Amino acid sequence: MAHIQPAASTGDSIDVAIHDFRATTTQGVDADNEDVIVLLRRVRDIMGMDIIFIGEFVEDQQVLHHVDTRLAEDMRLEGLATPLRDTYCRRMIDATLPQAVPDTSQAEAVAHLPATADLDIKAYLSVPVVLSSGELYGTLCCISHDVQPWLTGLHARSLADVAHLVAETVDLGRLLRQQPSQLQG
């Protein structure tokens, strides 16, 4: 199933989604924050992609959180841990893969990865999630099961705005978890 190219106002639509998220959430990123899923679903729809997730880097693994997908069979990805060396996201962070890949068959850096076939990745969009401390938390990623010739760096810049919000929300979640122990101490 081919996707329709997102409207030229993708950036404006993302800005509205970010504004709505800021207006409704006071929680950090955790498994119970439905607001994060709602935000990611809107972004996935705006971008015209099939899957969106937050990939947290935990030691030498990438763990997928807040997976939202068009297809029920892709929900198996929630909580999936994969060695970082085998991920698209690691290559994007290492700058051996661009943030926007409209056709993965044309990207030599990932053609051999098992995920390309296993997840039927035809197009990829990803940006880093960097916390206020400078720590690389992981990535915010979108995948399409179809080639997306319209996908460009402009889409990556819009996704980076969302990744910044995700980073703020991770920071907030960590702060909220620390507060009870600080009050007792």
Coordinates of C-alpha atoms in Angstrom, one line a residue:
M1 CA 0.0 0.0 0.0
A2 CA 1.6 3.2 -1.1
H3 CA 1.3 6.3 1.1
I4 CA 0.3 9.7 0.0
Q5 CA 3.0 12.3 0.3
P6 CA 2.5 14.4 3.5
A7 CA 1.3 17.9 3.0
A8 CA 3.8 20.7 2.5
S9 CA 2.8 22.0 5.9
T10 CA 4.3 19.0 7.7
G11 CA 6.3 21.3 10.0
D12 CA 3.2 23.3 10.9
S13 CA 1.3 20.1 11.7
I14 CA 4.1 18.9 13.8
D15 CA 4.2 22.2 15.7
V16 CA 0.5 21.8 16.4
A17 CA 1.0 18.3 17.7
I18 CA 3.8 19.5 20.0
H19 CA 1.7 22.4 21.3
D20 CA -1.2 20.0 22.1
F21 CA 1.2 17.6 23.9
R22 CA 2.7 20.4 26.0
A23 CA -0.8 21.5 26.9
T24 CA -2.0 18.1 28.1
T25 CA 0.9 16.3 29.7
T26 CA 2.7 16.7 33.1
Q27 CA 4.2 13.3 33.1
G28 CA 7.6 11.9 32.1
V29 CA 8.2 9.3 29.4
D30 CA 7.2 6.0 31.0
A31 CA 5.0 3.0 30.0
D32 CA 1.9 4.7 31.4
N33 CA 2.1 8.0 29.6
E34 CA -0.7 7.7 27.0
D35 CA 0.0 11.3 26.0
V36 CA 3.4 10.2 24.4
I37 CA 1.6 7.5 22.4
V38 CA -1.0 10.0 21.2
L39 CA 1.8 12.4 20.2
L40 CA 3.8 9.8 18.4
R41 CA 0.7 8.5 16.6
R42 CA 0.0 12.0 15.3
V43 CA 3.6 12.4 14.1
R44 CA 3.5 9.0 12.4
D45 CA 0.3 10.0 10.6
I46 CA 1.6 13.4 9.6
M47 CA 4.9 11.9 8.3
G48 CA 3.0 9.2 6.4
M49 CA 5.0 6.4 7.9
D50 CA 3.9 2.9 9.2
I51 CA 5.8 2.7 12.5
I52 CA 7.2 5.2 15.0
F53 CA 9.1 4.4 18.2
I54 CA 11.5 5.7 20.8
G55 CA 14.7 3.6 20.8
E56 CA 16.4 3.9 24.1
F57 CA 20.1 3.0 24.1
V58 CA 20.8 0.7 27.2
E59 CA 24.4 -0.4 27.3
D60 CA 25.0 -2.2 24.0
Q61 CA 21.3 -2.6 23.2
Q62 CA 18.5 -0.6 21.7
V63 CA 15.2 -1.1 23.4
L64 CA 12.0 0.0 21.6
H65 CA 9.4 2.0 23.6
H66 CA 6.2 3.7 22.8
V67 CA 5.8 1.8 19.5
D68 CA 2.9 3.0 17.4
T69 CA 2.0 1.3 14.1
R70 CA -0.6 1.1 11.4
L71 CA -0.4 -2.7 11.4
A72 CA -1.3 -4.9 14.4
E73 CA 1.5 -7.4 13.6
D74 CA 4.1 -4.6 14.1
M75 CA 3.1 -4.2 17.7
R76 CA 5.4 -7.1 18.5
L77 CA 8.2 -4.5 18.5
E78 CA 7.2 -3.0 21.9
G79 CA 10.0 -3.8 24.3
L80 CA 12.2 -5.4 21.6
A81 CA 15.9 -5.3 22.5
T82 CA 18.4 -5.5 19.6
P83 CA 22.2 -5.2 19.7
L84 CA 23.1 -1.6 18.8
R85 CA 25.6 -2.8 16.2
D86 CA 22.7 -4.3 14.2
T87 CA 20.5 -1.2 14.1
Y88 CA 19.8 1.6 11.6
C89 CA 19.8 4.0 14.5
R90 CA 23.4 3.3 15.5
R91 CA 24.4 4.0 11.9
M92 CA 22.5 7.2 11.9
I93 CA 24.2 8.3 15.1
D94 CA 27.6 7.3 13.7
A95 CA 26.7 9.4 10.5
T96 CA 27.1 6.4 8.2
L97 CA 23.4 6.6 7.4
P98 CA 21.5 9.8 6.8
Q99 CA 18.6 10.8 9.0
A100 CA 16.2 10.5 6.1
V101 CA 16.4 7.4 3.8
P102 CA 13.6 7.5 1.3
D103 CA 14.6 4.1 -0.2
T104 CA 16.6 1.6 1.9
S105 CA 17.5 -0.5 -1.2
Q106 CA 19.7 2.5 -2.2
A107 CA 21.5 2.7 1.2
E108 CA 24.5 0.4 1.2
A109 CA 25.0 0.9 5.0
V110 CA 21.8 -1.0 5.8
A111 CA 21.1 -3.4 2.9
H112 CA 22.8 -6.3 4.8
L113 CA 21.1 -5.7 8.1
P114 CA 18.6 -8.4 9.2
A115 CA 16.1 -5.7 10.2
T116 CA 15.8 -4.5 6.6
A117 CA 14.1 -7.8 5.6
D118 CA 12.7 -8.8 9.0
L119 CA 10.8 -5.5 9.5
D120 CA 10.3 -4.9 5.8
I121 CA 12.0 -1.5 6.1
K122 CA 11.7 0.4 2.8
A123 CA 12.1 4.0 4.1
Y124 CA 13.6 5.3 7.4
L125 CA 13.6 8.5 9.3
S126 CA 15.4 9.0 12.6
V127 CA 16.9 11.6 14.8
P128 CA 18.8 11.5 18.1
V129 CA 17.1 12.1 21.5
V130 CA 19.6 14.1 23.6
L131 CA 18.8 14.9 27.2
S132 CA 19.5 18.3 28.8
S133 CA 22.6 16.8 30.4
G134 CA 24.0 16.0 27.0
E135 CA 23.4 12.3 27.4
L136 CA 22.4 10.4 24.3
Y137 CA 19.2 8.7 25.4
G138 CA 18.6 7.1 22.0
T139 CA 16.6 7.9 18.9
L140 CA 13.1 8.8 17.7
C141 CA 12.5 6.7 14.5
C142 CA 9.9 6.2 11.8
I143 CA 9.8 3.3 9.4
S144 CA 7.7 2.8 6.2
H145 CA 7.0 -0.5 4.5
D146 CA 7.0 1.5 1.2
V147 CA 9.6 3.6 -0.5
Q148 CA 8.9 7.3 0.3
P149 CA 10.6 9.3 -2.5
W150 CA 9.4 12.6 -0.9
L151 CA 11.3 12.0 2.4
T152 CA 14.0 14.6 3.0
G153 CA 16.1 16.4 5.6
L154 CA 13.1 18.7 6.1
H155 CA 11.2 15.8 7.6
A156 CA 14.2 15.0 9.8
R157 CA 14.2 18.6 11.1
S158 CA 10.5 18.4 12.0
L159 CA 11.1 15.0 13.7
A160 CA 14.0 16.6 15.6
D161 CA 11.5 19.1 17.2
V162 CA 9.5 16.1 18.5
A163 CA 12.7 14.4 19.7
H164 CA 13.6 17.5 21.7
L165 CA 10.2 17.3 23.3
V166 CA 10.7 13.6 24.0
A167 CA 14.0 14.5 25.7
E168 CA 12.3 17.1 27.9
T169 CA 9.7 14.5 28.8
V170 CA 12.4 11.9 29.7
D171 CA 14.1 14.6 31.8
L172 CA 10.8 15.4 33.6
G173 CA 10.2 11.7 34.2
R174 CA 13.6 11.3 35.8
L175 CA 13.0 14.3 38.0
L176 CA 9.6 13.1 39.1
R177 CA 11.1 9.7 40.1
Q178 CA 13.8 11.5 42.1
Q179 CA 11.5 13.8 44.0
P180 CA 10.0 11.2 46.5
S181 CA 13.5 10.1 47.5
Q182 CA 14.7 13.8 47.9
L183 CA 11.7 14.5 50.1
Q184 CA 12.5 11.6 52.4
G185 CA 16.2 12.4 52.6

